[in-house]
Structures are given as C-alpha cells and as structure tokens.
Coordinates of C-alpha atoms (C1' of nucleotides) in Angstrom, one line a residue:
Chain Z
M366 CA 39.2 -16.9 28.0
T367 CA 37.0 -14.6 25.9
S368 CA 34.7 -16.2 23.4
P369 CA 35.3 -15.3 19.7
A370 CA 33.6 -12.5 18.1
V371 CA 30.1 -13.1 16.5
R372 CA 30.6 -13.3 12.8
I373 CA 27.8 -11.3 10.8
L374 CA 26.7 -11.3 7.2
L375 CA 24.7 -8.2 6.1
C376 CA 22.0 -8.3 3.6
D377 CA 20.3 -5.1 2.4
D378 CA 19.8 -3.6 -1.0
H379 CA 20.5 0.0 0.3
A380 CA 24.3 0.9 0.5
V381 CA 23.4 3.4 3.1
V382 CA 21.9 0.9 5.4
R383 CA 24.8 -1.4 5.0
A384 CA 27.3 1.4 5.8
G385 CA 25.2 2.2 8.9
L386 CA 25.2 -1.3 10.1
L387 CA 28.9 -1.7 9.4
A388 CA 29.5 1.5 11.4
L389 CA 27.3 0.7 14.3
L390 CA 28.5 -2.9 14.5
G391 CA 32.2 -1.7 14.3
S392 CA 31.9 -0.2 17.7
E393 CA 31.2 -3.5 19.2
P394 CA 34.3 -5.6 19.8
D395 CA 32.5 -8.8 20.1
I396 CA 30.7 -8.4 16.8
E397 CA 32.5 -8.8 13.4
V398 CA 30.9 -8.2 10.0
V399 CA 32.5 -10.9 7.6
G400 CA 30.5 -10.0 4.6
E401 CA 27.9 -7.8 2.8
A402 CA 25.3 -8.5 0.3
G403 CA 23.1 -6.2 -1.8
S404 CA 20.7 -9.0 -3.1
G405 CA 19.1 -12.1 -1.9
E406 CA 21.1 -14.3 -4.3
E407 CA 24.4 -12.7 -3.2
A408 CA 23.4 -13.3 0.5
V409 CA 22.5 -17.0 -0.1
A410 CA 25.9 -17.6 -1.8
L411 CA 27.9 -15.7 0.8
A412 CA 26.1 -17.5 3.7
A413 CA 27.1 -20.8 2.2
R414 CA 30.7 -19.7 1.6
L415 CA 31.3 -17.8 4.8
T416 CA 29.0 -19.7 7.2
P417 CA 28.5 -16.8 9.5
D418 CA 26.9 -17.0 13.1
V419 CA 24.1 -14.6 12.1
V420 CA 22.7 -13.1 8.8
L421 CA 21.2 -9.7 9.1
M422 CA 18.4 -9.9 6.5
D423 CA 16.1 -7.1 5.1
L424 CA 12.7 -8.3 3.8
Q425 CA 12.6 -5.8 0.8
L426 CA 15.4 -6.4 -1.6
G427 CA 14.3 -4.8 -4.8
E428 CA 15.5 -7.1 -7.6
G429 CA 15.7 -10.8 -7.6
I430 CA 14.4 -13.0 -4.7
D431 CA 13.0 -11.3 -1.7
G432 CA 14.1 -11.5 1.9
V433 CA 11.7 -14.1 2.8
E434 CA 12.9 -16.6 0.1
A435 CA 16.6 -15.8 1.0
T436 CA 15.7 -16.3 4.6
R437 CA 14.2 -19.7 3.7
R438 CA 17.3 -20.9 1.8
I439 CA 19.8 -19.7 4.3
A440 CA 17.9 -21.0 7.3
A441 CA 17.7 -24.4 5.6
T442 CA 21.5 -24.6 5.8
G443 CA 21.4 -24.1 9.5
V444 CA 22.6 -20.6 9.7
H445 CA 20.7 -18.2 11.8
V446 CA 18.9 -15.4 10.2
L447 CA 17.9 -12.3 12.1
V448 CA 15.4 -10.3 10.0
L449 CA 15.9 -6.5 10.2
T450 CA 13.2 -4.6 8.4
T451 CA 11.0 -1.6 8.2
Y452 CA 7.6 -3.0 8.5
D453 CA 5.7 -4.9 11.3
T454 CA 2.7 -6.2 9.6
D455 CA 1.2 -9.6 10.3
A456 CA 1.9 -11.0 7.0
D457 CA 5.5 -10.0 6.9
I458 CA 6.1 -11.3 10.5
T459 CA 4.3 -14.5 9.7
R460 CA 6.2 -15.1 6.5
A461 CA 9.5 -14.5 8.0
I462 CA 8.9 -16.8 10.9
E463 CA 7.6 -19.7 8.8
A464 CA 10.6 -19.1 6.6
G465 CA 12.7 -20.0 9.6
A466 CA 14.0 -16.6 10.8
T467 CA 15.4 -16.7 14.3
G468 CA 14.3 -13.1 15.2
Y469 CA 12.5 -10.1 13.8
L470 CA 13.7 -6.6 14.5
L471 CA 12.5 -3.2 13.2
K472 CA 15.0 -0.7 11.8
A473 CA 13.5 1.9 14.1
E474 CA 14.8 -0.2 16.9
R475 CA 17.6 1.4 19.1
P476 CA 21.1 0.3 18.2
E477 CA 21.6 -1.3 21.7
E478 CA 18.6 -3.6 21.0
L479 CA 20.2 -4.6 17.7
F480 CA 23.4 -5.6 19.4
A481 CA 21.6 -7.7 21.9
A482 CA 19.5 -9.3 19.4
I483 CA 22.5 -10.3 17.3
R484 CA 24.3 -11.8 20.4
S485 CA 20.9 -13.8 21.2
A486 CA 20.6 -14.9 17.5
A487 CA 24.1 -16.2 17.5
Q488 CA 23.1 -18.6 20.1
G489 CA 19.9 -19.6 18.4
R490 CA 17.8 -17.6 20.8
T491 CA 14.9 -15.6 19.5
T492 CA 14.5 -11.8 19.8
L493 CA 11.5 -9.8 18.7
S494 CA 11.1 -6.1 18.6
P495 CA 8.4 -5.1 21.1
P496 CA 5.8 -4.1 18.4
V497 CA 6.4 -7.4 16.8
A498 CA 6.2 -9.4 19.9
S499 CA 2.9 -7.7 20.7
R500 CA 1.5 -8.7 17.4
V501 CA 2.6 -12.2 17.7
M502 CA 1.0 -12.5 21.2
A503 CA -2.2 -10.9 19.9
R504 CA -2.2 -13.3 17.0
M505 CA -1.9 -16.1 19.5
R506 CA -4.7 -15.0 21.5
R507 CA -7.2 -14.4 18.8
P508 CA -6.0 -16.4 15.8
L509 CA -6.2 -13.8 13.2
P510 CA -8.1 -15.1 10.1
T511 CA -5.5 -16.4 7.7
L512 CA -6.4 -16.4 4.0
T513 CA -6.2 -19.7 2.1
D514 CA -4.1 -19.8 -1.1
R515 CA -7.2 -19.7 -3.2
E516 CA -8.5 -16.7 -1.3
R517 CA -5.2 -14.9 -2.0
D518 CA -5.6 -15.6 -5.6
I519 CA -9.0 -14.1 -5.6
L520 CA -7.9 -11.2 -3.6
G521 CA -5.0 -10.6 -6.1
Q522 CA -7.5 -10.5 -9.0
L523 CA -9.8 -8.2 -7.0
S524 CA -6.8 -5.9 -6.5
Q525 CA -6.6 -5.5 -10.2
G526 CA -10.0 -4.1 -10.1
L527 CA -11.6 -7.1 -12.0
G528 CA -15.3 -7.9 -11.6
N529 CA -16.5 -11.2 -10.5
R530 CA -16.9 -12.6 -14.1
D531 CA -13.4 -11.6 -15.0
I532 CA -12.0 -13.1 -11.8
A533 CA -13.9 -16.3 -12.7
R534 CA -12.4 -16.5 -16.1
A535 CA -9.0 -15.6 -15.0
L536 CA -9.0 -18.5 -12.5
F537 CA -11.1 -20.9 -14.4
I538 CA -13.9 -21.3 -12.0
S539 CA -17.5 -20.2 -11.9
E540 CA -18.8 -16.9 -10.8
A541 CA -20.6 -18.5 -8.0
T542 CA -17.3 -19.9 -6.6
V543 CA -15.8 -16.3 -6.8
K544 CA -18.6 -14.9 -4.8
T545 CA -18.2 -17.6 -2.2
H546 CA -14.6 -16.9 -1.8
L547 CA -15.2 -13.2 -1.7
G548 CA -17.8 -13.6 1.1
R549 CA -15.3 -15.5 3.2
I550 CA -12.6 -13.0 2.4
Y551 CA -14.7 -10.2 3.7
D552 CA -15.4 -12.1 6.8
K553 CA -11.8 -12.7 7.5
L554 CA -10.6 -9.2 6.8
G555 CA -13.5 -7.7 8.6
V556 CA -14.9 -5.7 5.7
D557 CA -18.0 -5.9 3.6
T558 CA -17.1 -4.4 0.3
R559 CA -14.4 -5.2 -2.3
A560 CA -12.9 -1.7 -2.0
G561 CA -12.4 -2.4 1.7
A562 CA -10.9 -5.7 1.1
V563 CA -8.3 -4.2 -1.3
A564 CA -7.6 -1.5 1.2
V565 CA -6.8 -4.1 3.9
A566 CA -4.8 -6.1 1.5
K567 CA -2.6 -3.2 0.5
E568 CA -2.3 -2.0 4.1
Q569 CA -1.4 -5.4 5.5
R570 CA 0.8 -6.2 2.6
L571 CA -1.0 -9.4 2.0
L572 CA -0.2 -9.5 -1.6
P573 CA 3.2 -9.6 -3.4
Chain E
M1312 CA 42.4 28.5 -1.3
T1313 CA 40.0 25.5 -0.6
S1314 CA 36.3 26.3 -0.1
P1315 CA 34.9 25.4 3.4
A1316 CA 33.3 22.0 3.9
V1317 CA 29.6 21.7 3.0
R1318 CA 27.8 21.6 6.3
I1319 CA 25.0 19.0 6.5
L1320 CA 22.1 18.2 8.7
L1321 CA 20.7 14.7 8.7
C1322 CA 17.0 13.9 9.3
D1323 CA 15.9 10.2 9.3
D1324 CA 13.9 8.3 12.1
H1325 CA 16.1 5.3 11.7
A1326 CA 19.3 5.3 13.6
V1327 CA 20.9 2.8 11.4
V1328 CA 20.3 5.1 8.3
R1329 CA 21.7 8.1 10.3
A1330 CA 24.7 5.9 11.3
G1331 CA 25.2 4.9 7.7
L1332 CA 25.0 8.5 6.2
L1333 CA 27.4 9.6 9.0
A1334 CA 29.9 6.8 8.1
L1335 CA 29.6 7.4 4.3
L1336 CA 29.9 11.2 4.5
G1337 CA 32.8 10.8 7.0
S1338 CA 35.0 9.6 4.3
E1339 CA 34.4 12.9 2.1
P1340 CA 36.6 15.6 3.5
D1341 CA 34.7 18.4 1.9
I1342 CA 31.5 17.3 3.7
E1343 CA 30.8 17.8 7.2
V1344 CA 27.8 16.5 9.2
V1345 CA 26.8 19.3 11.8
G1346 CA 23.7 17.7 13.2
E1347 CA 21.3 14.9 13.2
A1348 CA 17.5 14.8 13.7
G1349 CA 15.3 11.9 14.4
S1350 CA 12.0 13.5 13.7
G1351 CA 10.7 16.4 11.6
E1352 CA 10.2 18.8 14.5
E1353 CA 13.8 18.2 15.5
A1354 CA 15.0 18.8 12.0
V1355 CA 13.1 22.1 11.8
A1356 CA 14.5 23.3 15.0
L1357 CA 18.0 22.2 14.3
A1358 CA 18.0 23.7 10.8
A1359 CA 17.0 27.0 12.2
R1360 CA 19.8 26.9 14.8
L1361 CA 22.5 25.4 12.7
T1362 CA 21.7 26.9 9.4
P1363 CA 23.4 24.1 7.5
D1364 CA 24.1 24.2 3.8
V1365 CA 22.0 21.3 3.1
V1366 CA 19.4 19.2 4.9
L1367 CA 19.2 15.5 4.0
M1368 CA 15.6 14.6 4.5
D1369 CA 13.6 11.4 4.5
L1370 CA 10.0 11.6 3.7
Q1371 CA 8.8 8.8 5.9
L1372 CA 9.4 9.8 9.6
G1373 CA 7.1 7.9 11.8
E1374 CA 5.7 10.0 14.6
G1375 CA 5.1 13.7 14.2
I1376 CA 5.2 15.9 11.1
D1377 CA 6.2 14.1 8.0
G1378 CA 9.2 14.8 5.7
V1379 CA 7.1 16.9 3.3
E1380 CA 6.0 19.3 6.0
A1381 CA 9.5 19.5 7.5
T1382 CA 10.9 20.1 4.1
R1383 CA 8.2 22.8 3.5
R1384 CA 9.1 24.6 6.8
I1385 CA 12.9 24.4 6.2
A1386 CA 12.9 25.3 2.7
A1387 CA 10.8 28.4 3.6
T1388 CA 13.8 29.6 5.7
G1389 CA 16.1 29.4 2.7
V1390 CA 17.9 26.3 3.6
H1391 CA 18.4 23.8 0.9
V1392 CA 16.7 20.5 1.5
L1393 CA 17.7 17.3 -0.5
V1394 CA 15.2 14.6 -0.2
L1395 CA 16.6 11.1 0.3
T1396 CA 14.0 8.5 0.4
T1397 CA 12.9 4.9 -0.5
Y1398 CA 10.0 5.5 -2.9
D1399 CA 9.8 7.1 -6.3
T1400 CA 6.0 7.3 -6.8
D1401 CA 4.7 10.4 -8.6
A1402 CA 2.7 11.6 -5.5
D1403 CA 5.8 11.6 -3.3
I1404 CA 7.9 13.3 -5.8
T1405 CA 5.3 16.0 -6.6
R1406 CA 4.7 16.7 -2.9
A1407 CA 8.5 17.1 -2.2
I1408 CA 9.0 19.4 -5.2
E1409 CA 6.1 21.7 -4.4
A1410 CA 7.2 21.7 -0.7
G1411 CA 10.5 23.2 -2.0
A1412 CA 12.9 20.4 -2.1
T1413 CA 16.1 21.2 -4.1
G1414 CA 16.6 17.6 -5.1
Y1415 CA 15.2 14.1 -4.8
L1416 CA 17.5 11.1 -4.4
L1417 CA 16.6 7.3 -3.8
K1418 CA 18.2 5.5 -1.0
A1419 CA 19.0 2.8 -3.5
E1420 CA 21.4 5.2 -5.2
R1421 CA 25.2 4.6 -5.2
P1422 CA 27.0 6.6 -2.5
E1423 CA 29.0 8.6 -5.2
E1424 CA 25.7 9.9 -6.6
L1425 CA 24.7 10.9 -3.1
F1426 CA 28.0 12.8 -2.6
A1427 CA 27.6 14.6 -6.0
A1428 CA 24.0 15.4 -5.2
I1429 CA 24.9 17.0 -1.9
R1430 CA 27.6 19.1 -3.5
S1431 CA 25.0 20.3 -6.2
A1432 CA 22.5 21.1 -3.5
A1433 CA 24.8 23.1 -1.5
Q1434 CA 25.0 25.5 -4.4
G1435 CA 21.2 25.4 -4.9
R1436 CA 21.5 23.2 -8.1
T1437 CA 18.9 20.5 -8.5
T1438 CA 19.9 16.7 -8.6
L1439 CA 17.2 13.9 -9.3
S1440 CA 17.8 10.1 -9.2
P1441 CA 17.5 8.8 -12.7
P1442 CA 14.2 7.0 -12.0
V1443 CA 12.8 10.2 -10.5
A1444 CA 14.0 12.2 -13.3
S1445 CA 12.3 9.8 -15.8
R1446 CA 9.1 10.2 -14.0
V1447 CA 9.2 14.0 -14.0
M1448 CA 9.9 14.0 -17.6
A1449 CA 7.1 11.6 -18.4
R1450 CA 4.7 13.7 -16.3
M1451 CA 5.8 16.8 -18.2
R1452 CA 5.2 15.0 -21.5
R1453 CA 1.7 13.7 -20.6
P1454 CA 0.3 15.6 -17.8
L1455 CA -0.8 12.7 -15.6
P1456 CA -4.2 13.3 -14.2
T1457 CA -4.0 15.2 -10.9
L1458 CA -6.8 14.6 -8.4
T1459 CA -8.6 17.6 -7.0
D1460 CA -8.8 18.0 -3.2
R1461 CA -12.5 16.9 -3.3
E1462 CA -11.6 13.9 -5.4
R1463 CA -8.9 12.9 -2.8
D1464 CA -11.6 13.2 0.0
I1465 CA -13.8 10.9 -1.9
L1466 CA -11.0 8.5 -2.6
G1467 CA -10.1 8.5 1.0
Q1468 CA -13.6 7.5 2.1
L1469 CA -13.6 4.9 -0.6
S1470 CA -10.4 3.5 0.7
Q1471 CA -12.3 2.9 4.0
G1472 CA -14.6 0.6 2.1
L1473 CA -17.5 2.9 2.4
G1474 CA -20.6 2.9 0.1
N1475 CA -21.7 5.8 -2.0
R1476 CA -24.4 6.7 0.7
D1477 CA -21.9 6.6 3.4
I1478 CA -19.4 8.6 1.7
A1479 CA -22.1 11.1 0.9
R1480 CA -23.1 11.4 4.6
A1481 CA -19.5 11.7 5.7
L1482 CA -18.8 14.5 3.4
F1483 CA -22.2 16.2 3.6
I1484 CA -22.9 16.0 0.0
S1485 CA -25.6 14.0 -2.1
E1486 CA -25.1 10.6 -3.4
A1487 CA -25.2 12.0 -6.9
T1488 CA -22.3 14.1 -6.2
V1489 CA -20.3 11.2 -4.9
K1490 CA -21.1 9.3 -8.1
T1491 CA -20.0 12.2 -10.3
H1492 CA -16.6 12.6 -8.5
L1493 CA -16.2 8.7 -8.5
G1494 CA -16.6 8.7 -12.3
R1495 CA -14.0 11.4 -12.7
I1496 CA -11.6 9.6 -10.4
Y1497 CA -12.0 6.4 -12.4
D1498 CA -11.2 8.4 -15.6
K1499 CA -8.0 9.9 -14.1
L1500 CA -6.8 6.7 -12.5
G1501 CA -7.5 4.7 -15.6
V1502 CA -9.8 2.2 -13.8
D1503 CA -13.4 1.4 -13.9
T1504 CA -14.3 -0.1 -10.5
R1505 CA -13.9 1.2 -6.9
A1506 CA -11.6 -1.7 -6.1
G1507 CA -9.3 -0.7 -8.9
A1508 CA -9.3 2.8 -7.6
V1509 CA -8.4 1.8 -4.2
A1510 CA -5.6 -0.5 -5.5
V1511 CA -4.1 2.4 -7.5
A1512 CA -4.4 4.8 -4.6
K1513 CA -2.5 2.6 -2.3
E1514 CA 0.0 1.7 -5.0
Q1515 CA 0.7 5.3 -5.9
R1516 CA 0.7 6.5 -2.3
L1517 CA -2.0 9.1 -3.2
L1518 CA -3.4 9.1 0.4
P1519 CA -1.8 9.9 3.7
Chain T
dG1100 C1' -14.9 -44.8 8.6
dG1101 C1' -16.2 -40.3 10.3
dC1102 C1' -14.8 -35.4 10.6
dC1103 C1' -13.5 -31.1 9.2
dC1104 C1' -11.2 -27.8 5.9
dC1105 C1' -11.2 -26.3 1.4
dA1106 C1' -12.8 -25.7 -3.2
dT1107 C1' -16.3 -25.9 -6.1
dC1108 C1' -21.0 -24.8 -7.9
dA1109 C1' -26.4 -23.1 -8.0
dG1110 C1' -30.3 -20.0 -7.6
dC1111 C1' -32.5 -16.1 -5.6
dC1112 C1' -33.2 -11.2 -4.4
dG1113 C1' -32.7 -6.7 -2.9
dA1114 C1' -29.2 -3.3 -2.8
dT1115 C1' -25.6 -1.0 -4.9
dC1116 C1' -22.9 0.5 -8.6
dG1117 C1' -21.3 2.6 -13.2
dG1118 C1' -22.6 5.2 -17.2
dT1119 C1' -25.2 8.8 -19.3
dT1120 C1' -27.2 13.2 -19.9
dG1121 C1' -28.0 17.4 -18.3
dA1122 C1' -28.1 21.4 -15.2
dT1123 C1' -26.7 25.1 -11.6
dG1124 C1' -23.5 28.1 -9.0
dC1125 C1' -19.0 29.9 -7.9
dG1126 C1' -14.6 31.6 -8.5
dG1127 C1' -10.4 32.9 -11.2
dG1128 C1' -8.0 34.4 -15.6
dG1129 C1' -7.8 36.7 -19.7
Chain X
dC1256 C1' -17.6 40.2 -19.4
dC1257 C1' -17.0 35.5 -20.7
dC1258 C1' -14.9 31.2 -20.3
dC1259 C1' -13.4 27.3 -17.8
dG1260 C1' -12.4 24.4 -14.0
dC1261 C1' -14.5 22.8 -9.9
dA1262 C1' -18.2 21.3 -6.9
dT1263 C1' -22.8 20.4 -6.6
dC1264 C1' -27.2 17.9 -7.8
dA1265 C1' -31.1 14.9 -10.6
dA1266 C1' -33.1 11.0 -12.9
dC1267 C1' -32.7 7.0 -15.4
dC1268 C1' -31.2 2.0 -16.5
dG1269 C1' -28.8 -2.1 -17.0
dA1270 C1' -25.2 -4.6 -14.7
dT1271 C1' -23.1 -6.0 -10.9
dC1272 C1' -22.6 -7.0 -6.2
dG1273 C1' -23.5 -9.0 -1.4
dG1274 C1' -26.1 -12.2 1.5
dC1275 C1' -28.5 -16.4 1.7
dT1276 C1' -29.3 -21.3 1.8
dG1277 C1' -27.8 -25.5 0.3
dA1278 C1' -25.1 -29.0 -2.2
dT1279 C1' -21.0 -31.9 -3.9
dG1280 C1' -16.2 -33.8 -3.7
dG1281 C1' -11.4 -34.3 -2.4
dG1282 C1' -7.8 -34.6 1.2
dG1283 C1' -5.9 -34.9 5.7
dC1284 C1' -6.3 -36.6 10.4
dC1285 C1' -7.4 -39.6 14.1

DNA sequence: GGCCCCATCAGCCGATCGGTTGATGCGGGG
DNA sequence: CCCCGCATCAACCGATCGGCTGATGGGGCC
C-alpha cells in the first residue's frame, strides 16, 4: 500500500511565494497543500483546525506576530514546523530552533531539497540547508558569544544613537553600569566602538 | 482583433518566487512568460535575445550583479523593466528609478495589482505600489537629504566601526575633513552620534 | 555552602568625539 | 565672471567614550 500524502499548511505574507510553493508542491503526488495563511495568527488558527503534518513557515511576516512566535505556538501543539526563509543569520536560526522548528531551509534552496525536507519533517526528522548546517556546526565548535537580555536592551538603546547617559536614564540604571555592559557587548561582538556594535547588530539581525 | 499577449521575462534568484510568478501569470491569457533568469547576468543576456515587452526584476539577486545594475543595462536597450521587490526604502526606490525602471512594485502587493502593473509597463506607463508612491511624493515635497559620494564613503568606513583617524587614513584625507563630512552626515540623517548614523544607514539600506 | 553567571555600581584617565568658526580650491551653471 | 556645491583642511574646547580595577548582591546548580 502507498502511504497517504503529506498534508501541508503554507504560511507566508507574500501571495507570490504562496503561489510558487503551491505550484511547486502541486507537481509532487505525495504532497498535498491543505491550507494557506498570510499571517502568523492565521497560521496558528489553521494549524489547530487542520492539524497538518508540516507547516511551512516564513520568519518575516509583516503585520502581527512574527514567524518565530507563530512557530512557537504551533510547535507547542505538536505540529511540525519547517522554517522556509530568506536569511541565514545566527540570530534567526537560533530563535527558530529554540522556538521548536523541526528544520530550517533557505528560499534560495533548490526545489528538490525543499521536497526532501518536507518529507523528512513530516516524520519529525530535521533538515537544514547546507549554509544553515554550517553555521550550526560552527556555533557548536566555537560557542559564539550570546548576548544576555540586558545586553540586548543596551544594544537596542545604542542603536537609537543614544549616549551612555541617556541609555542609563532609559533603563533606570547608572552610567557606570551602561559602560560595563557596553564593554562586554564589544567583546562578544568582536568590535571596539559603538558604531561597530550597531553595524554588527543590524547585520546579524540581533534586534527586532 | 485581440492584441498579442504581453511577453514577460522573469528575474529572481529564488526558484520559489519564479514558480509563483509563473503560476500566477499563467492564469492571465494576455500575459505570456517567455523566459526565466536566476541571476542578473542571465537576465541581461536573455533580455537581449528575447526582447520581451517587460522584465520583472528583483533587486536582491545574491551572487553577481545586483538588480539595479541589471535594470540599468536592460533599460538601456529600450526594454521596459518593472521592479518587483521586497523593500520600499528611499534608497532602493531612488536607485531603481534612476537606473531606468518603468515601475516599482512590492512583493506584498496583491496579484491583481501585479497584473495591472505589467500591462501598464508593457505600454511604457509607470506603476508604483501605494507605499512606494507615497514615499516618492513625500520626497518631492521635502527633498530628503541626499548623501554625496564622498559622504557615502565616510559612512561606509564608519559602519565598519572605524575611528576618525582610521577613516582618514583609509580615504587618504585628514582627520579634520572626516569630521567635517561626519557633521554633514549627522545633519542629513537627523542624528547626532556615529552609532545613530550607522543605525540609519543600515535601516535605510544606504550602503551596499 | 560554595560556585558561577548576571546585573549593578564607583572612580580614574587618556583618547576620541562633536560642535564651532573659518578658510582654500575646484568645477559647473547662469 | 560670479555663485554655489563639494571636498579639503586647521585650531580649539568641552563632553563623551573606552579600558581598567575592583566591589556588591541575587539566583541557579551541584
């Protein structure tokens, strides 16, 4: 006997991308798209109602909750979420994985890889795009500095262009504390100026 | 008699997006996709060979020349280029228009808008997505500060986290000159610190 | 209870930055 | 030819930053 088709729910805010996935997946007999969502909220609701085998989730969703939050909620219900997104920064990958994603694919991936990843995800097996896998391995080998929550707060204020005094006031701490945090942030990001820190923060998408 | 179908060339580095456009445009009898390109170089070559009525061009193309450069080369041959991209920052819009784009659409746009824009572009008429049109109008009303080439150089170095002395050395000018440029950059970007300048630069995609 | 991470704060000092004023030279447009 | 935008440079000064050493206290974890 043949196993039933893998049931898929799409979530992407771009109609063009949804149409593309629909078209590509339509050519695969063992994959069936059972629903489409254009927002995170919609995806969470549809996932609960349709209980698909796999949700294909974009991380950037425009309005409303983002892909990470949607992934968290859907994964919590036991449904497999396969992230399909454009960026492969450490921060995005880390957030998606800790939110419970089953796999992480890049949109630049060849369609065949996508099909394979979907079949894997349906069985709970993990698939990572090669560049993503590389980053994960690198991270394991040399545990890249992870910013603490407080450090992210500081970095956020810094990215507004604020001086130490203003950051201190905004976060209700002393200037000395701000300087201490900044020093550690520089260390972790491998820079030695505030401008450099902001550059890395934006580049690596460390801030929302 | 009915006019012949509008002949389209797609250019996007993501197979998923190309498939999506192919699927969406396939439902329109008066629109025919005559070619697909996954890189800027490919698009330029195919445009020359196929002479389509409209090229649908993404601005972010990964490897090789970017969408702006591809647009410039294709538009120079008299072929209409309709930019279809994700971002609507002033810098991207400006660059695309000055490269000769006939229109500027966002991927988040509804498919019907896309069809209409393609038909317009085929006749050389301009179509802009509403958010894009708004920005263009706003820019006309209050001519947003445009950075000079040199100021962009300085900003680029600043975004590497360099100090004034290093910037001066890198660009073979004096520290005093760097400071002068920085002052003007702050004014134009509406900030008063280097960190703020870098933040705006990254946010607005002012740098490559 | 000890250990470690995190967050908090202090004081010091040299280096850097940001603002200001003013000046020169070059090129294009009217 | 004159004006203006652009790039270049100088000198000055107060404010800020970055690096340093060192200290305190709260939570987990074993």
